[in-house]
Structure formats: C-alpha cells, structure tokens
Amino acid sequence: MPQAHSQIFLSLSVPHFHSSLFHILSPYANLFQHTACSSPSFYGLRAYTPFSCGGFTCYLKYAASVEANSEHPIAKGIVSSSKEIFKVEEFRSIPGKGAEGKVDGKEVKVVSPGYLRENNITVDDERIDELSSQGKTVVFVIIDGELKGAIALADIIRPESKKAISMLKKMGIHCMMLTGDNKQVAKWVAEEIGLDEYFAEVLPHEKADKIKEVQSRGLIVAMTGDGVNDAPALAQADIGIAIGAGTDVAVETADIILVRSNPMDAVAIIGLARATYKKMIQNLAWATGYNAFAIPLAAGVLYNHGILLSPAIGAILMSLSTVIVAINAKFLGTK
C-alpha cells in the first residue's frame, strides 16, 4: 500500500485512498460534472444575438463585467471575449441560473433559459432555436429589465476527454454527465465524446438527488466536480473526485483530489486502484503460503527427520518473506 501512495501522489492527492480503493473495484458509474476541469470541455464564445438596437460591444462588456466575478466556466468564456471589464457593484450569483450586478449604474443580468422560464419571459426568435439545435449553450443579457441579447458559447472538446471516456468504458464503467445546460447541448457533448448517459438542466441542489438516483440502480457512483455547488453531490457519491484547481469546498469534501486538470487522471486512479488490489492479493497469498511452510519448519516439525533450523536461519527466512513482499509492491511503481 505505501507504494501505491507514492505513485499516485505524482498526479493525485488521496486523503481517503484506502476506503475509496475498494469502492473503485466494485461495478460502478463515473458521473462527470460538465463544467469540471476534468470534464470534457471548455467554453468559447461563438455568437451574439441582439434583440434590440444598441452596441454589441457595450452589451458584451456589461455581461463580461458581471461574469468576471463568477468562477463558472461559462462566465470565463464570456470574460475572455471582452477586451474591457467595468467595475461591478452589488454582484449576486443566481444559483444554477446566472449572475447579476450593477455596471455603470445599470442593472445587468446574465441568465440562463431556465431563469427566463421561471420569470415568464418569452423569447420567440428562430436564431436562438438554431443556436441551441447546433449544441451551443445560450445565455441571455438583461439590462435594466429589458432583454438586450443572447450570447452563444460552444464546448471546445478536449482530445484527451474522448480517450479517457473510451478507456473508462473498456474498464466496464458506465460514463455519465451532469449539466445545467439544455438537452440539445447535453446530447451533443454526450455523442461527441461517447458518454453512455446524461442528465440535462440539473440545478445545483438537484445534483445530489441525481447521484442517489444512480445509486438506486445498485451501482457504486464516482462523482467528478470542481465547484462549490458540487460539494453535496461529492459528499453523496461513494467516491468523490475533486479537481485540485477547483473550489476549496469541493476539495475538502472529496475523497480523491486530482492535482492536474486532466480527465485521463480519472483513468489513472482506477488503473492504480486495480493494480494495487492485485498486488495486495499476490502478497497475501505469498505471505500465507510462505509462513504456512516456514513457521512449522522453524518450530521443529521436521526435527524427527533430522531437520532443525537455527534461530539465525529462522530470522533470515522471516526477513526474506518481508523483503519479497516489499519488492513485489515496488514493481507497482514501474507500471
């Protein structure tokens, strides 16, 4: 076991590795939070659709200024598309639906389609339907109570994500995704990287319930997340996997912490756990067989046949057993 720890700390920090190890060996599902750094994508701005006359650049700056106070990947995608950020007052996050604040004395909101539905705001625009059908994430900009436009962002699929999902599925793991995005976006991402299943339009407080739903199928659930809203789901999951670059709350709640923002590390931890368990069984079998033979021999069971070990030889044989176990464990670090 110490050898397993030394190898995994090259890319992982594992505060509860011992208990998580045996969960990983059971039939289970790996649930990725869509916006986690180890999830399959990042966001980049793809289109801005105005609903009224006004400066596109100005509206985008207002939206980016509000989103600059948020850690959400969608927010980062908007911020990276604006060359100028204004000071924001009275910033407030709207859990699962967006953010708002005052910019230049104006009330600015950057919100999801769910927020519009909740507040009975109707958008009848073919351009929005077209963007959604293309798998783009659409958020809306409201300034002083007036809907000014929509910002479309697209997932930029990381090449290693497809490989990670493929390898996890070969290990017999059911790969799923949790996302607050609409069904069109979720479906596009799922098909692009080969996910088995997805849950779309999931609000932050619903994530833990989705984990329970999957657990009710008799599966051991691993949850990968990075945000403060992921903490309850990470706690509910049998194996909570947090991104080291994520929020402190997520990191504190998780069983396993991935230091790098690389989905391949999720594959590495499973491979390491299985290899470690295999070594444990090998060492247990060896130690049991070796001692079943050596202890009676050292006790003099063959004395009547003229075979008697001296205390020194007995000590050497005992030490040899420990040395062989240690050497076998050491080979774990070479794989």
Coordinates of C-alpha atoms in Angstrom, one line a residue:
M1 CA 0.0 0.0 0.0
P2 CA 2.7 2.6 0.7
Q3 CA 4.0 2.1 -2.9
A4 CA 0.5 2.9 -4.2
H5 CA 0.5 6.1 -2.3
S6 CA 3.9 7.2 -3.6
Q7 CA 2.9 6.7 -7.2
I8 CA -0.5 8.3 -7.0
F9 CA 0.9 11.5 -5.4
L10 CA 2.7 12.2 -8.7
S11 CA -0.6 13.4 -10.0
L12 CA -3.1 12.9 -7.2
S13 CA -3.6 13.7 -3.6
V14 CA -5.5 10.9 -1.9
P15 CA -6.7 11.7 1.7
H16 CA -9.1 8.7 1.8
F17 CA -7.5 6.3 -0.7
H18 CA -7.9 3.2 1.5
S19 CA -11.7 3.3 1.7
S20 CA -12.1 4.6 -1.9
L21 CA -9.9 1.8 -3.2
F22 CA -12.5 -0.9 -2.6
H23 CA -15.4 1.2 -3.9
I24 CA -13.4 1.6 -7.2
L25 CA -13.1 -2.2 -7.5
S26 CA -16.9 -2.6 -7.5
P27 CA -19.2 -2.2 -10.5
Y28 CA -19.9 1.5 -10.8
A29 CA -20.7 4.6 -12.8
N30 CA -18.5 7.6 -13.2
L31 CA -20.5 10.8 -13.2
F32 CA -18.8 13.9 -14.6
Q33 CA -19.9 17.4 -13.8
H34 CA -20.0 19.1 -17.2
T35 CA -18.1 22.2 -16.1
A36 CA -15.5 20.5 -14.0
C37 CA -11.9 21.0 -15.3
S38 CA -11.7 17.2 -15.7
S39 CA -14.9 17.3 -17.6
P40 CA -14.9 17.1 -21.4
S41 CA -14.9 20.7 -22.4
F42 CA -14.2 24.3 -22.1
Y43 CA -16.3 27.2 -23.4
G44 CA -15.6 29.7 -26.1
L45 CA -17.9 32.5 -27.4
R46 CA -19.4 31.7 -30.8
A47 CA -22.2 34.2 -31.4
Y48 CA -24.0 37.3 -30.0
T49 CA -27.6 37.8 -31.0
P50 CA -29.1 41.3 -30.3
F51 CA -32.8 41.7 -29.6
S52 CA -32.8 45.5 -29.7
C53 CA -30.8 48.3 -31.1
G54 CA -27.6 49.1 -29.2
G55 CA -23.9 48.5 -29.2
F56 CA -23.0 44.8 -29.3
T57 CA -19.6 45.6 -27.8
C58 CA -21.1 47.5 -25.0
Y59 CA -23.6 44.8 -24.1
L60 CA -20.9 42.2 -24.2
K61 CA -18.7 44.3 -21.9
Y62 CA -21.5 44.7 -19.4
A63 CA -22.1 40.9 -19.4
A64 CA -18.4 40.2 -19.1
S65 CA -18.0 42.6 -16.2
V66 CA -20.7 40.8 -14.2
E67 CA -19.4 37.4 -15.1
A68 CA -15.8 38.4 -14.1
N69 CA -17.0 37.9 -10.5
S70 CA -18.0 34.3 -11.2
E71 CA -15.9 31.1 -11.3
H72 CA -18.2 29.3 -13.7
P73 CA -16.6 28.1 -17.0
I74 CA -19.4 29.7 -19.0
A75 CA -18.6 33.0 -17.3
K76 CA -14.9 32.6 -18.1
G77 CA -15.8 32.1 -21.7
I78 CA -17.7 35.4 -21.8
V79 CA -15.0 37.3 -19.9
S80 CA -12.3 36.1 -22.3
S81 CA -14.2 37.5 -25.2
S82 CA -14.3 41.1 -23.9
K83 CA -11.3 43.4 -24.0
E84 CA -12.6 45.7 -21.3
I85 CA -14.1 44.9 -17.9
F86 CA -16.0 47.5 -15.8
K87 CA -16.3 47.8 -12.1
V88 CA -19.4 45.9 -10.7
E89 CA -21.4 46.7 -7.6
E90 CA -23.8 44.6 -5.7
F91 CA -22.8 41.4 -7.5
R92 CA -25.0 38.4 -6.8
S93 CA -24.9 34.9 -8.1
I94 CA -28.2 33.3 -9.0
P95 CA -27.5 29.6 -8.3
G96 CA -27.9 27.5 -11.4
K97 CA -29.3 30.4 -13.4
G98 CA -26.7 33.1 -13.8
A99 CA -25.5 36.3 -12.1
E100 CA -26.4 39.9 -11.7
G101 CA -24.9 43.2 -10.6
K102 CA -24.7 47.0 -11.2
V103 CA -22.5 48.2 -14.1
D104 CA -22.3 52.0 -14.7
G105 CA -25.5 52.4 -12.7
K106 CA -27.3 49.8 -14.8
E107 CA -28.9 46.6 -13.5
V108 CA -27.2 43.9 -15.6
K109 CA -28.2 40.2 -15.5
V110 CA -26.6 37.3 -17.4
V111 CA -29.0 34.4 -17.1
S112 CA -30.0 31.0 -18.4
P113 CA -33.1 30.0 -20.3
G114 CA -34.3 28.5 -17.1
Y115 CA -34.3 31.9 -15.5
L116 CA -36.4 33.3 -18.3
R117 CA -39.0 30.4 -18.0
E118 CA -39.1 30.9 -14.2
N119 CA -39.9 34.6 -14.7
N120 CA -42.3 34.1 -17.6
I121 CA -40.0 35.9 -20.1
T122 CA -40.7 34.6 -23.5
V123 CA -38.1 34.6 -26.3
D124 CA -39.6 33.9 -29.7
D125 CA -36.6 34.1 -32.0
E126 CA -35.6 31.5 -34.6
R127 CA -31.9 32.4 -34.2
I128 CA -32.0 31.1 -30.6
D129 CA -33.6 27.9 -31.6
E130 CA -31.0 27.4 -34.4
L131 CA -28.1 28.1 -32.0
S132 CA -29.5 25.6 -29.4
S133 CA -30.0 22.9 -32.1
Q134 CA -26.3 23.3 -33.0
G135 CA -25.4 22.2 -29.5
K136 CA -24.4 25.7 -28.3
T137 CA -25.1 27.0 -24.8
V138 CA -27.1 30.2 -24.9
V139 CA -27.3 32.8 -22.0
F140 CA -29.3 36.0 -22.1
V141 CA -28.3 39.6 -21.2
I142 CA -30.9 41.7 -19.4
I143 CA -30.2 45.4 -18.8
D144 CA -32.5 47.4 -16.6
G145 CA -35.2 44.8 -17.0
E146 CA -35.0 44.8 -20.8
L147 CA -33.8 41.7 -22.7
K148 CA -31.0 43.0 -24.9
G149 CA -29.5 40.0 -26.5
A150 CA -28.2 36.4 -26.2
I151 CA -24.7 35.1 -26.1
A152 CA -24.0 31.7 -27.6
L153 CA -21.0 29.6 -26.4
A154 CA -19.8 26.3 -27.7
D155 CA -18.0 23.5 -26.0
I156 CA -14.4 23.1 -27.1
I157 CA -13.9 19.3 -26.7
R158 CA -10.5 18.3 -25.3
P159 CA -8.9 15.5 -27.3
E160 CA -7.9 13.6 -24.1
S161 CA -11.5 13.6 -23.0
K162 CA -12.6 11.2 -25.7
K163 CA -9.7 8.9 -25.0
A164 CA -10.5 9.0 -21.2
I165 CA -14.2 8.1 -21.8
S166 CA -13.2 5.3 -24.2
M167 CA -10.8 3.8 -21.7
L168 CA -13.2 4.0 -18.8
K169 CA -15.9 2.2 -20.9
K170 CA -13.4 -0.5 -21.7
M171 CA -12.9 -1.0 -17.9
G172 CA -16.7 -1.7 -17.7
I173 CA -17.6 1.7 -16.3
H174 CA -20.8 3.4 -17.1
C175 CA -19.9 7.1 -18.0
M176 CA -22.5 9.8 -17.4
M177 CA -22.6 13.6 -17.3
L178 CA -24.4 16.1 -15.1
T179 CA -25.1 19.5 -16.6
G180 CA -27.2 22.6 -16.2
D181 CA -27.2 23.0 -20.0
N182 CA -30.3 22.2 -22.1
K183 CA -30.9 18.8 -23.6
Q184 CA -29.6 19.8 -27.0
V185 CA -26.2 20.8 -25.7
A186 CA -26.0 17.8 -23.4
K187 CA -26.9 15.4 -26.2
W188 CA -24.3 17.0 -28.5
V189 CA -21.5 16.7 -25.9
A190 CA -22.5 13.1 -24.9
E191 CA -22.5 12.0 -28.5
E192 CA -19.2 13.8 -29.3
I193 CA -17.2 12.1 -26.5
G194 CA -19.2 8.8 -26.3
L195 CA -21.0 9.1 -23.0
D196 CA -23.5 6.4 -22.1
E197 CA -26.0 8.7 -20.5
Y198 CA -26.5 12.3 -19.4
F199 CA -28.7 14.4 -17.1
A200 CA -29.5 17.8 -18.6
E201 CA -30.9 21.0 -17.0
V202 CA -29.9 19.9 -13.5
L203 CA -29.9 22.7 -10.9
P204 CA -27.2 22.8 -8.2
H205 CA -29.5 21.5 -5.4
E206 CA -30.6 18.6 -7.6
K207 CA -27.2 17.1 -8.2
A208 CA -27.1 15.0 -5.0
D209 CA -30.6 13.7 -5.9
K210 CA -29.3 12.5 -9.3
I211 CA -26.4 10.7 -7.5
K212 CA -29.0 8.9 -5.3
E213 CA -31.0 8.0 -8.4
V214 CA -28.0 6.3 -10.0
Q215 CA -27.1 4.6 -6.7
S216 CA -30.6 3.2 -6.5
R217 CA -29.7 1.1 -9.6
G218 CA -27.2 -0.8 -7.4
L219 CA -24.2 1.0 -8.8
I220 CA -21.2 2.4 -6.9
V221 CA -21.0 6.1 -8.1
A222 CA -17.9 8.2 -8.6
M223 CA -18.6 11.9 -9.0
T224 CA -16.1 14.3 -10.5
G225 CA -16.6 18.0 -9.8
D226 CA -14.9 21.3 -9.0
G227 CA -17.4 23.9 -8.0
V228 CA -18.9 24.9 -4.6
N229 CA -22.2 23.7 -5.9
D230 CA -20.7 20.2 -6.4
A231 CA -19.9 19.7 -2.7
P232 CA -23.2 18.0 -1.8
A233 CA -23.0 15.6 -4.8
L234 CA -19.4 14.8 -4.0
A235 CA -20.4 14.0 -0.4
Q236 CA -23.3 11.8 -1.6
A237 CA -21.3 9.9 -4.1
D238 CA -19.5 6.7 -3.0
I239 CA -16.3 8.2 -4.4
G240 CA -16.0 12.0 -4.6
I241 CA -13.3 13.1 -7.0
A242 CA -12.4 16.9 -7.0
I243 CA -10.2 18.9 -9.2
G244 CA -7.3 20.5 -7.4
A245 CA -7.9 23.7 -9.3
G246 CA -11.5 23.8 -8.1
T247 CA -13.0 25.5 -5.1
D248 CA -11.9 24.8 -1.6
V249 CA -15.3 23.4 -0.6
A250 CA -15.2 20.8 -3.4
V251 CA -11.6 19.8 -2.5
E252 CA -12.4 19.4 1.2
T253 CA -15.5 17.3 0.5
A254 CA -13.9 14.9 -1.9
D255 CA -12.2 11.5 -1.2
I256 CA -9.7 11.9 -4.1
I257 CA -8.2 15.1 -5.4
L258 CA -6.8 15.3 -9.0
V259 CA -4.0 17.8 -9.0
R260 CA -4.0 18.2 -12.8
S261 CA -7.0 19.3 -14.8
N262 CA -6.8 16.2 -17.0
P263 CA -9.6 13.7 -17.4
M264 CA -7.0 11.0 -18.0
D265 CA -6.2 11.1 -14.3
A266 CA -9.6 9.6 -13.6
V267 CA -8.5 6.6 -15.7
A268 CA -5.1 6.6 -13.9
I269 CA -6.7 6.3 -10.4
I270 CA -8.9 3.4 -11.4
G271 CA -6.0 1.6 -13.0
L272 CA -3.8 2.2 -10.0
A273 CA -6.5 1.0 -7.6
R274 CA -7.0 -2.2 -9.5
A275 CA -3.2 -2.8 -9.8
T276 CA -2.8 -2.1 -6.0
Y277 CA -5.6 -4.6 -5.2
K278 CA -3.9 -7.2 -7.4
K279 CA -0.6 -6.7 -5.6
M280 CA -2.3 -7.0 -2.2
I281 CA -3.8 -10.3 -3.2
Q282 CA -0.5 -11.5 -4.5
N283 CA 1.3 -10.5 -1.3
L284 CA -1.3 -12.0 0.9
A285 CA -1.2 -15.3 -1.0
W286 CA 2.6 -15.4 -0.9
A287 CA 2.8 -14.5 2.8
T288 CA 0.2 -17.1 3.8
G289 CA 1.8 -19.9 1.8
Y290 CA 5.3 -19.0 2.8
N291 CA 4.5 -18.7 6.5
A292 CA 2.4 -21.9 6.4
F293 CA 5.5 -23.7 5.4
A294 CA 8.2 -21.7 7.2
I295 CA 6.7 -21.4 10.7
P296 CA 6.2 -25.1 11.3
L297 CA 9.7 -25.7 9.9
A298 CA 11.2 -23.2 12.3
A299 CA 9.2 -24.7 15.2
G300 CA 10.9 -28.1 14.6
V301 CA 8.1 -30.1 13.0
L302 CA 10.8 -32.0 11.0
Y303 CA 13.1 -32.5 13.9
N304 CA 12.5 -36.3 13.9
H305 CA 13.8 -36.3 10.4
G306 CA 17.0 -34.6 11.3
I307 CA 16.0 -31.1 10.1
L308 CA 16.2 -28.3 12.6
L309 CA 16.6 -24.6 11.8
S310 CA 18.8 -22.5 14.0
P311 CA 17.3 -19.2 15.3
A312 CA 19.6 -17.3 13.0
I313 CA 18.3 -19.1 9.9
G314 CA 14.7 -18.7 11.1
A315 CA 15.2 -15.0 11.4
I316 CA 16.7 -14.8 7.9
L317 CA 13.7 -16.7 6.5
M318 CA 11.3 -14.5 8.3
S319 CA 13.0 -11.4 6.9
L320 CA 13.1 -12.9 3.5
S321 CA 9.3 -13.1 3.4
T322 CA 9.0 -9.4 4.2
V323 CA 11.7 -8.4 1.6
I324 CA 9.9 -10.4 -1.1
V325 CA 6.6 -8.7 -0.3
A326 CA 8.2 -5.3 -0.4
I327 CA 10.0 -6.0 -3.7
N328 CA 6.7 -7.2 -5.3
A329 CA 5.0 -4.0 -4.1
K330 CA 7.8 -1.9 -5.5
F331 CA 7.1 -3.3 -9.0
L332 CA 3.8 -1.4 -8.8
G333 CA 5.7 1.9 -9.4
T334 CA 7.2 0.6 -12.6
K335 CA 4.0 0.1 -14.4

